[in-house]
Coordinates of C-alpha atoms in Angstrom, one line a residue:
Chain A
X1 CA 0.0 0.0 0.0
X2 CA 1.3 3.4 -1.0
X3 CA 0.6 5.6 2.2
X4 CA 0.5 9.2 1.4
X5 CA 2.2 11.4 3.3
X6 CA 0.3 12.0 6.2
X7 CA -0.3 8.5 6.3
X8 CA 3.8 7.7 6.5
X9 CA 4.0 10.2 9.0
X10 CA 0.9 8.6 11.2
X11 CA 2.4 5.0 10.8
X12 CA 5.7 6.2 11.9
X13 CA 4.6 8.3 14.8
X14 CA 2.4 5.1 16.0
X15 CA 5.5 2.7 15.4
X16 CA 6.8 2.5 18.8
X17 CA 9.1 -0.3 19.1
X18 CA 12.3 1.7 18.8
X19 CA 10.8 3.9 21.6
X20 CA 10.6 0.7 24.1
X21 CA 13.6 0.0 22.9
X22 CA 15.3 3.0 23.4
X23 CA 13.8 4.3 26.7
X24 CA 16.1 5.0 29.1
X25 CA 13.8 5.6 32.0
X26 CA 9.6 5.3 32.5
X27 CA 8.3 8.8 31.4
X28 CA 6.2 10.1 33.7
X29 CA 4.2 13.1 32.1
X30 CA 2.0 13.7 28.5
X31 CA 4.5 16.2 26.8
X32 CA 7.5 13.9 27.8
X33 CA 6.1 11.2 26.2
X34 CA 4.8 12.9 23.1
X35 CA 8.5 14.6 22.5
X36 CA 9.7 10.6 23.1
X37 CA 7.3 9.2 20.4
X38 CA 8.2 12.2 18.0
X39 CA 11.8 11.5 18.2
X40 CA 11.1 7.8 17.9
X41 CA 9.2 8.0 14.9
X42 CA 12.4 10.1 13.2
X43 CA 15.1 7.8 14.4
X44 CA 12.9 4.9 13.0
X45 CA 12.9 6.5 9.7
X46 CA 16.9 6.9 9.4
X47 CA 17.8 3.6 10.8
X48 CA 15.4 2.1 7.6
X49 CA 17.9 3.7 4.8
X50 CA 20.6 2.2 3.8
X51 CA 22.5 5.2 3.1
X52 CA 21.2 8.4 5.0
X53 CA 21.7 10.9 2.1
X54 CA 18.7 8.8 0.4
X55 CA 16.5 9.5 3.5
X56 CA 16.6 13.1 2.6
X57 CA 15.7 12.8 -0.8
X58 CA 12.9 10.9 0.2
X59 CA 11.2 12.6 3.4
X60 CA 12.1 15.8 0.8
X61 CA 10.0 14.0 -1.6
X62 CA 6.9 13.7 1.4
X63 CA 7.7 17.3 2.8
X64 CA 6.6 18.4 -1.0
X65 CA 3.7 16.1 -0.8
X66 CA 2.4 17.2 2.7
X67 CA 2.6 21.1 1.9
X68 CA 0.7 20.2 -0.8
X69 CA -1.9 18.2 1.3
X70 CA -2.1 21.3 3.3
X71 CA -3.0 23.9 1.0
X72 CA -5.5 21.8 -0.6
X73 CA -7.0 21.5 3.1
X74 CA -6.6 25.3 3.1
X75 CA -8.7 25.8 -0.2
X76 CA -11.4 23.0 0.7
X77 CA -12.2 24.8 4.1
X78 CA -12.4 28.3 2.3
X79 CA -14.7 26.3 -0.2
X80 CA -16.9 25.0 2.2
X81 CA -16.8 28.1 4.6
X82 CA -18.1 29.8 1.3
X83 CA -21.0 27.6 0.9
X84 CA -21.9 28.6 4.6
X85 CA -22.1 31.9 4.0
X86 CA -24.2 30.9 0.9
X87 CA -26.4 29.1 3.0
X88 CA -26.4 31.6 5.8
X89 CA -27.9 34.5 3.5
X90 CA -30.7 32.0 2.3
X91 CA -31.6 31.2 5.5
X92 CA -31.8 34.8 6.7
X93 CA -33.5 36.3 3.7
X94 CA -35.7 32.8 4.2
X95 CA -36.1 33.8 7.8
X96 CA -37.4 37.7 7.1
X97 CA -39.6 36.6 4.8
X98 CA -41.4 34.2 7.0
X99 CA -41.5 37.0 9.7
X100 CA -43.2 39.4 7.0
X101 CA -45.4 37.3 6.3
X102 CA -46.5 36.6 9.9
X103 CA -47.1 40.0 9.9
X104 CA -49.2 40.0 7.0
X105 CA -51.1 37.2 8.5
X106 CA -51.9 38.9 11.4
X107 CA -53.0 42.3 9.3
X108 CA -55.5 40.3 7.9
X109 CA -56.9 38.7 11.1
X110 CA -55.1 34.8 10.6
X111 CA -53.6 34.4 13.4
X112 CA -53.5 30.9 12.9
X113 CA -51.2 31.8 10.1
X114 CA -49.3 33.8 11.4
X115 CA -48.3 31.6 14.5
X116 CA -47.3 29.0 11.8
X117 CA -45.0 31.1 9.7
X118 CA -43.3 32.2 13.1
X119 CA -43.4 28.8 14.1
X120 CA -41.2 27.8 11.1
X121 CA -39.2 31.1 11.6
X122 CA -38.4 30.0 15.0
X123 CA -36.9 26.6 13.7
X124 CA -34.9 28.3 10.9
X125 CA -33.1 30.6 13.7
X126 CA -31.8 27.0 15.1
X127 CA -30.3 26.6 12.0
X128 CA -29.1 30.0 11.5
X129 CA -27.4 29.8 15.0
X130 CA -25.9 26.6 14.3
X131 CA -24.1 27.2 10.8
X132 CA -23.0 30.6 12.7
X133 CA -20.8 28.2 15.2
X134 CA -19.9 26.0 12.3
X135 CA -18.9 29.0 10.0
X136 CA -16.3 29.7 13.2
X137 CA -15.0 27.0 13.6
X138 CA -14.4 26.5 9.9
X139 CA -12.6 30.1 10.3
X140 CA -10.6 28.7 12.9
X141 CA -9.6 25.5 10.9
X142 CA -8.6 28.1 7.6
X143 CA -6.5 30.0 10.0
X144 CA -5.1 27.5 11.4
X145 CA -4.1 25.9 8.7
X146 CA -2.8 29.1 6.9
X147 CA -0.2 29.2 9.5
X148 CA 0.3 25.9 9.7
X149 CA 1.2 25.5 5.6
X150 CA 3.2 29.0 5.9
X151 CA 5.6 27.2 9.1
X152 CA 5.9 24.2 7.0
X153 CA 7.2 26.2 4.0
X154 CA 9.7 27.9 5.8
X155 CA 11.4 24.6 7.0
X156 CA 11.3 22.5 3.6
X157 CA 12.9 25.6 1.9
X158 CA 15.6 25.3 5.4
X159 CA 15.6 21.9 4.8
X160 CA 16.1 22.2 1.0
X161 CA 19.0 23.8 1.5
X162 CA 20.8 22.2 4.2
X163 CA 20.3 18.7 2.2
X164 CA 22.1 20.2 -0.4
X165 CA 24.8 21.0 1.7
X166 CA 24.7 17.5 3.5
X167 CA 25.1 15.8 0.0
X168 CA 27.6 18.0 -0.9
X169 CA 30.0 17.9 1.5
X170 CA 29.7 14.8 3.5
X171 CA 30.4 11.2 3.1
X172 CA 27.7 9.1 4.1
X173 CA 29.4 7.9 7.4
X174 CA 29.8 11.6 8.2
X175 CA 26.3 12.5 7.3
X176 CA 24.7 10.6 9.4
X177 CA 24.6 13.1 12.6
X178 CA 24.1 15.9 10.0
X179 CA 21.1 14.3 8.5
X180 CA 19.9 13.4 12.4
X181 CA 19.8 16.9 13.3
X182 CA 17.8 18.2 10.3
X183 CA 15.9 15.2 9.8
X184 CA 14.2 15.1 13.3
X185 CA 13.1 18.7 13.3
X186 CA 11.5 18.4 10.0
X187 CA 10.0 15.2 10.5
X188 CA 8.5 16.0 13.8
X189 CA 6.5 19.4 12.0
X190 CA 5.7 17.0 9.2
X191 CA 4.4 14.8 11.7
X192 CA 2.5 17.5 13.5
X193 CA 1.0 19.5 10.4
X194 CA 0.1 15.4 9.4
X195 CA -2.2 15.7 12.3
X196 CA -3.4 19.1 12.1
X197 CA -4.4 18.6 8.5
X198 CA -6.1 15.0 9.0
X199 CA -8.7 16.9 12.1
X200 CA -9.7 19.6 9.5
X201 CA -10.4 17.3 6.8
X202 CA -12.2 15.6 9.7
X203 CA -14.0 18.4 10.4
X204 CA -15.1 19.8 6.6
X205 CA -16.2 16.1 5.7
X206 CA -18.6 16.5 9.3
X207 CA -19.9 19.8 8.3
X208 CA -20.2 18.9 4.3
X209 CA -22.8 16.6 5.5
X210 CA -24.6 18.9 7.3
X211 CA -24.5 21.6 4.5
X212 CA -25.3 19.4 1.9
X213 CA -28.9 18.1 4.1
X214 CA -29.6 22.2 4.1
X215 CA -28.8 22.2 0.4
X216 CA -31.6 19.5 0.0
X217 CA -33.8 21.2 2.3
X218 CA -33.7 24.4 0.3
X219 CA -33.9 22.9 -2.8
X220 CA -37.1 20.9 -2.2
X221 CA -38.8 23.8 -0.9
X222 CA -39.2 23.0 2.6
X223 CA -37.2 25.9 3.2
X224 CA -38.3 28.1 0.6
X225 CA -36.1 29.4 -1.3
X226 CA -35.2 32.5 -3.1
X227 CA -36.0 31.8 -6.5
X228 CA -39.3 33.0 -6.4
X229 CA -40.0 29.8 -8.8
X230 CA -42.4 27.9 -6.1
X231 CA -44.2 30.0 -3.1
X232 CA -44.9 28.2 -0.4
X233 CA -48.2 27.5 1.6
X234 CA -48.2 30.6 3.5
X235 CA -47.7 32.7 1.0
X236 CA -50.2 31.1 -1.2
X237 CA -52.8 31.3 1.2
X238 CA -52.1 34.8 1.5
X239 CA -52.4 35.6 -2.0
X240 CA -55.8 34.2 -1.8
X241 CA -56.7 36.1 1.0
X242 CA -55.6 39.1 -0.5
X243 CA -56.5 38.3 -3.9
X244 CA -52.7 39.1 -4.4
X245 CA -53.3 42.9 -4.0
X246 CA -54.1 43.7 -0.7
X247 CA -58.1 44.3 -1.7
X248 CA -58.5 42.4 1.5
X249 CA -56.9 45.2 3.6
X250 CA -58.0 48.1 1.8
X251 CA -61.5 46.2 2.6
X252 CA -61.1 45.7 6.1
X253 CA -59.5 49.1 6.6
X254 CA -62.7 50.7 4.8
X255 CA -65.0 48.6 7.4
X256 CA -63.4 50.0 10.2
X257 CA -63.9 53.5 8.3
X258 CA -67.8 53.3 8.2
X259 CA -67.9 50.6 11.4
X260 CA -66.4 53.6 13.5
X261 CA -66.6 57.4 14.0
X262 CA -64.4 59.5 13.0
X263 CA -61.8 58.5 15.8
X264 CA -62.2 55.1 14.1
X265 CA -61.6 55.9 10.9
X266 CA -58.8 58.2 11.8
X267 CA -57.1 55.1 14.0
X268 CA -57.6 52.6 10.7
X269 CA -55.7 55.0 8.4
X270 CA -52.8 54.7 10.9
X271 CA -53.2 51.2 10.6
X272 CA -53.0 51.4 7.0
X273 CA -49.9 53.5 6.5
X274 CA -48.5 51.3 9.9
X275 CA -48.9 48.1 7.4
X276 CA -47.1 50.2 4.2
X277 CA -44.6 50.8 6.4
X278 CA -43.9 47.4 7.7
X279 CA -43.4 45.7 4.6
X280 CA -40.1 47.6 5.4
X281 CA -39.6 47.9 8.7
X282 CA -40.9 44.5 10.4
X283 CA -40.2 45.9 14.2
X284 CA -43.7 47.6 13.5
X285 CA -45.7 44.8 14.8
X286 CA -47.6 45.8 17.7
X287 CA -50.1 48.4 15.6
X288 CA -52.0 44.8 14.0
X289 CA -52.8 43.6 17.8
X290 CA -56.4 45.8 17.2
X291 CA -57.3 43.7 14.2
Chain B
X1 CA 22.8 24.0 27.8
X2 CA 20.5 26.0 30.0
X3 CA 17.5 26.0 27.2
X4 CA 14.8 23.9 25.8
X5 CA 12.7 23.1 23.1
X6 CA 9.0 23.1 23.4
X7 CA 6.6 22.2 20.6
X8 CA 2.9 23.0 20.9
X9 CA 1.0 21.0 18.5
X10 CA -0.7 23.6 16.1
X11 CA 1.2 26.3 17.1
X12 CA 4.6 25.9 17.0
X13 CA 7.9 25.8 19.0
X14 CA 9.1 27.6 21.6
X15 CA 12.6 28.0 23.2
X16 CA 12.7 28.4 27.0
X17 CA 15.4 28.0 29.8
X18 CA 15.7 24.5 32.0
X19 CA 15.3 26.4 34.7
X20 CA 11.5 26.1 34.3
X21 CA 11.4 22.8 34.1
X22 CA 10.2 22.0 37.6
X23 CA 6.9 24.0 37.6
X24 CA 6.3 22.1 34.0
X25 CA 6.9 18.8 35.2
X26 CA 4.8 19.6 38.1
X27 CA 1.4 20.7 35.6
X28 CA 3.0 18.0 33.2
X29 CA 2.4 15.1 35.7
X30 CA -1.0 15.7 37.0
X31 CA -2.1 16.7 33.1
X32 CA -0.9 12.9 32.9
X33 CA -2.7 11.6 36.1
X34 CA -6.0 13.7 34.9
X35 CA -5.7 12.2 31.4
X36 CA -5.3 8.2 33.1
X37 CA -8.0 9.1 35.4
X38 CA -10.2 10.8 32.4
X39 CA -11.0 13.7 34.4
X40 CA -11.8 16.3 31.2
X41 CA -12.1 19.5 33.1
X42 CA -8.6 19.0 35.0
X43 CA -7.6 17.7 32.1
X44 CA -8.4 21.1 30.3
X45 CA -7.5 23.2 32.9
X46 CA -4.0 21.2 33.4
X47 CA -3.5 21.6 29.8
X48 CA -4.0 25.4 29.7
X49 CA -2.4 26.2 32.4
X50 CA 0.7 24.2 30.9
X51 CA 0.1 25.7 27.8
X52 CA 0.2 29.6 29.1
X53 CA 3.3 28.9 31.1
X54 CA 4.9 27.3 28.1
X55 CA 3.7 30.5 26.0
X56 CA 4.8 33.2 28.6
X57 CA 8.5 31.5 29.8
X58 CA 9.3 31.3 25.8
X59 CA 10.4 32.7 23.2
X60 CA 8.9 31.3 19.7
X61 CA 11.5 29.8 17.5
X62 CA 11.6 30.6 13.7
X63 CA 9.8 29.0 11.0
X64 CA 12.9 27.9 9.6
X65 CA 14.7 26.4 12.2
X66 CA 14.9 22.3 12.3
X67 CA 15.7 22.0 15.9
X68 CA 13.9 19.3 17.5
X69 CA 11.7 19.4 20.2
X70 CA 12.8 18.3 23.9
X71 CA 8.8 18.5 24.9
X72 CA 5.9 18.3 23.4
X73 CA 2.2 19.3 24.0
X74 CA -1.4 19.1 22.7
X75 CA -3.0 21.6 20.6
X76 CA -4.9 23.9 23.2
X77 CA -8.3 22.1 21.6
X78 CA -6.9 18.4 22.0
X79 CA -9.4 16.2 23.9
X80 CA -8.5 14.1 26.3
X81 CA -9.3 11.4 24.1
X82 CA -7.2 12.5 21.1
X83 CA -4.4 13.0 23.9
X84 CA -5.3 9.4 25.3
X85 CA -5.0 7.7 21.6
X86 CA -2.2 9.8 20.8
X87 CA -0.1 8.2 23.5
X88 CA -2.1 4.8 24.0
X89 CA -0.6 2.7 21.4
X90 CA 2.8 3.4 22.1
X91 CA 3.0 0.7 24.6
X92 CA 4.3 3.6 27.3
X93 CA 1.9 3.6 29.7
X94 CA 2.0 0.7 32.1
X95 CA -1.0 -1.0 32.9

């Protein structure tokens, strides 16, 4: 099996005979340990070759590979912290429109469906909260990452060169401590960024799930969305109680005209410029309580 | 030497002198005994702590350099489970 890099690096910082092996005395604490199997895992790698100048080619070879690895994890959690955002606006142009049409509902005396389209309002500020926590974290992974790809850099170019030099100058009896020194320092970042990149991929495949079922939702209208293509029962019901141009509230506002004296009337003409208004400012509510 | 090598997984490395090596040991062993006893707040609070006396003793090495690390810690977000597998199959801990 052909283990990519992160992979190599995993098996090797796993393999743990040579740490038994070597250990001197029992370890007693977490970051003792972890600097032990670290060390372990590059020491394993250079007693394999054969001739040490070939173990820099090669862990070259998967220093190129893993940077690579990396900045394709950088550019799949932009893409999928993108299609948050994407799904973020829907939900919240989704979300205003249910709440003007609870108002609406109420203008016209259906309380019953206005309750429902605050109902589903209510459910769709779940989701809205939630993606907001996933979009964060998602920020968090791209950050991290950012760094993480821009450290690595820095020591393959360092490394880069002082392989060079290694090959260059020393036999491979004398390279060995040379290639030690620069070999464990790389390896143990590789190793690191190895596991740094393998939670984040972690991570985007848990919350590609998650945007995908919102994807499906939107799309198959549960959650309307904003094409305008298919309305959705609230809004149809409206239309036929408004006949689709507000003849009901014009008619109602009329009624409360003649019902009334002039106080009356004067109060229902408020209420009629109070629902003009709201169809841009939604905090109006409260004026539709007296239908 | 006088100095040390710290990695913190995530972050980076950090140089810092031996003489701090007491009051780390001292956080580094119970972090241990709170991660065998799977006791996740200690365990977090262990872990910061460790992490923000690591942070504030050193100084943060280069990008370039390819010194290894004497120490090394968890990411500040590591679970005690990810710690726990991290270390279990090594074949260190006794028991």
């Amino acid at each position: 099996m052909d283990a990519g890099p992160v992979l190599w690096v995993l098996s090797q910082v796993l393999e743990l005979e040579s740490v038994r092996r070597g250990r001197a005395k029992p370890m007693s604490g977490v970051m003792k340990r972890m600097g032990m199997i670290f060390r372990a895992k590059a020491n394993k790698a250079l007693d394999r070759a054969e001739d040490p100048r070939e173990t820099l080619d090669y862990s070259y070879q998967k220093q190129l590979e893993l940077l690579q690895k990396v900045r394709r994890g950088v550019a799949d959690v932009a893409t999928s912290r993108k299609r948050l955002e994407l799904q973020l606006n829907q939900l919240q142009q989704q979300s205003s429109k249910l709440e003007d049409q609870g108002r609406k509902a109420l203008a016209l005396g259906r309380e019953d469906l206005a309750r429902e389209a605050l109902s589903r309002r209510a459910a769709l500020q779940q989701q809205v909260t939630d993606l907001e926590t996933q979009h964060a974290t998602l920020q968090g992974e791209e950050e991290k990452l950012t760094l993480a790809a821009q450290r690595l850099q820095a020591k393959v170019d360092a490394f880069r060169t002082k392989k060079e030099t290694i090959k260059a100058t020393y036999t491979a009896a004398q390279a060995q401590t040379r290639i030690g020194e620069a070999f464990s320092g790389i390896s143990e970042e590789m190793g690191d960024v190895g596991l740094a990149i393998q939670r984040a991929e972690d991570k985007t495949a848990q919350l590609q799930a998650r945007a995908g079922a919102i994807d499906e939702l939107l799309a198959s209208g549960a959650l309307d969305d904003q094409s305008g293509m298919h309305k959705d029962d609230i809004q149809a019901e409206l239309d036929r109680l408004s006949g689709g141009t507000d003849v009901e509230l014009e008619l109602q506002r009329m009624k409360a005209e003649l019902a009334g004296g002039p106080s009356a009337g004067q109060q229902a003409i408020e209420g009629g410029t109070g629902q003009q208004q709201s169809q841009q400012q939604p905090q109006d509510t409260p004026r539709f309580d007296k239908q | 030497m006088g100095d040390m090598i710290v990695r913190i997984m995530g972050e980076g490395q950090v140089r810092l002198s031996d003489s701090h090596l007491p009051e780390l040991n001292k956080l580094d062993d119970e972090l241990l005994a709170e991660m065998e006893g799977g006791d996740g707040p200690g365990f977090r609070r262990t872990l910061t702590a460790l992490l923000a006396a690591v942070r504030s003793r050193g100084t943060p090495l280069p990008d370039d350099s390819l010194e290894p690390s004497d120490l090394i810690l968890p990411s500040p977000d590591a679970t005690l489970e990810e710690v726990q597998e991290l270390l279990s199959d090594d074949g260190l801990i006794p028991g």
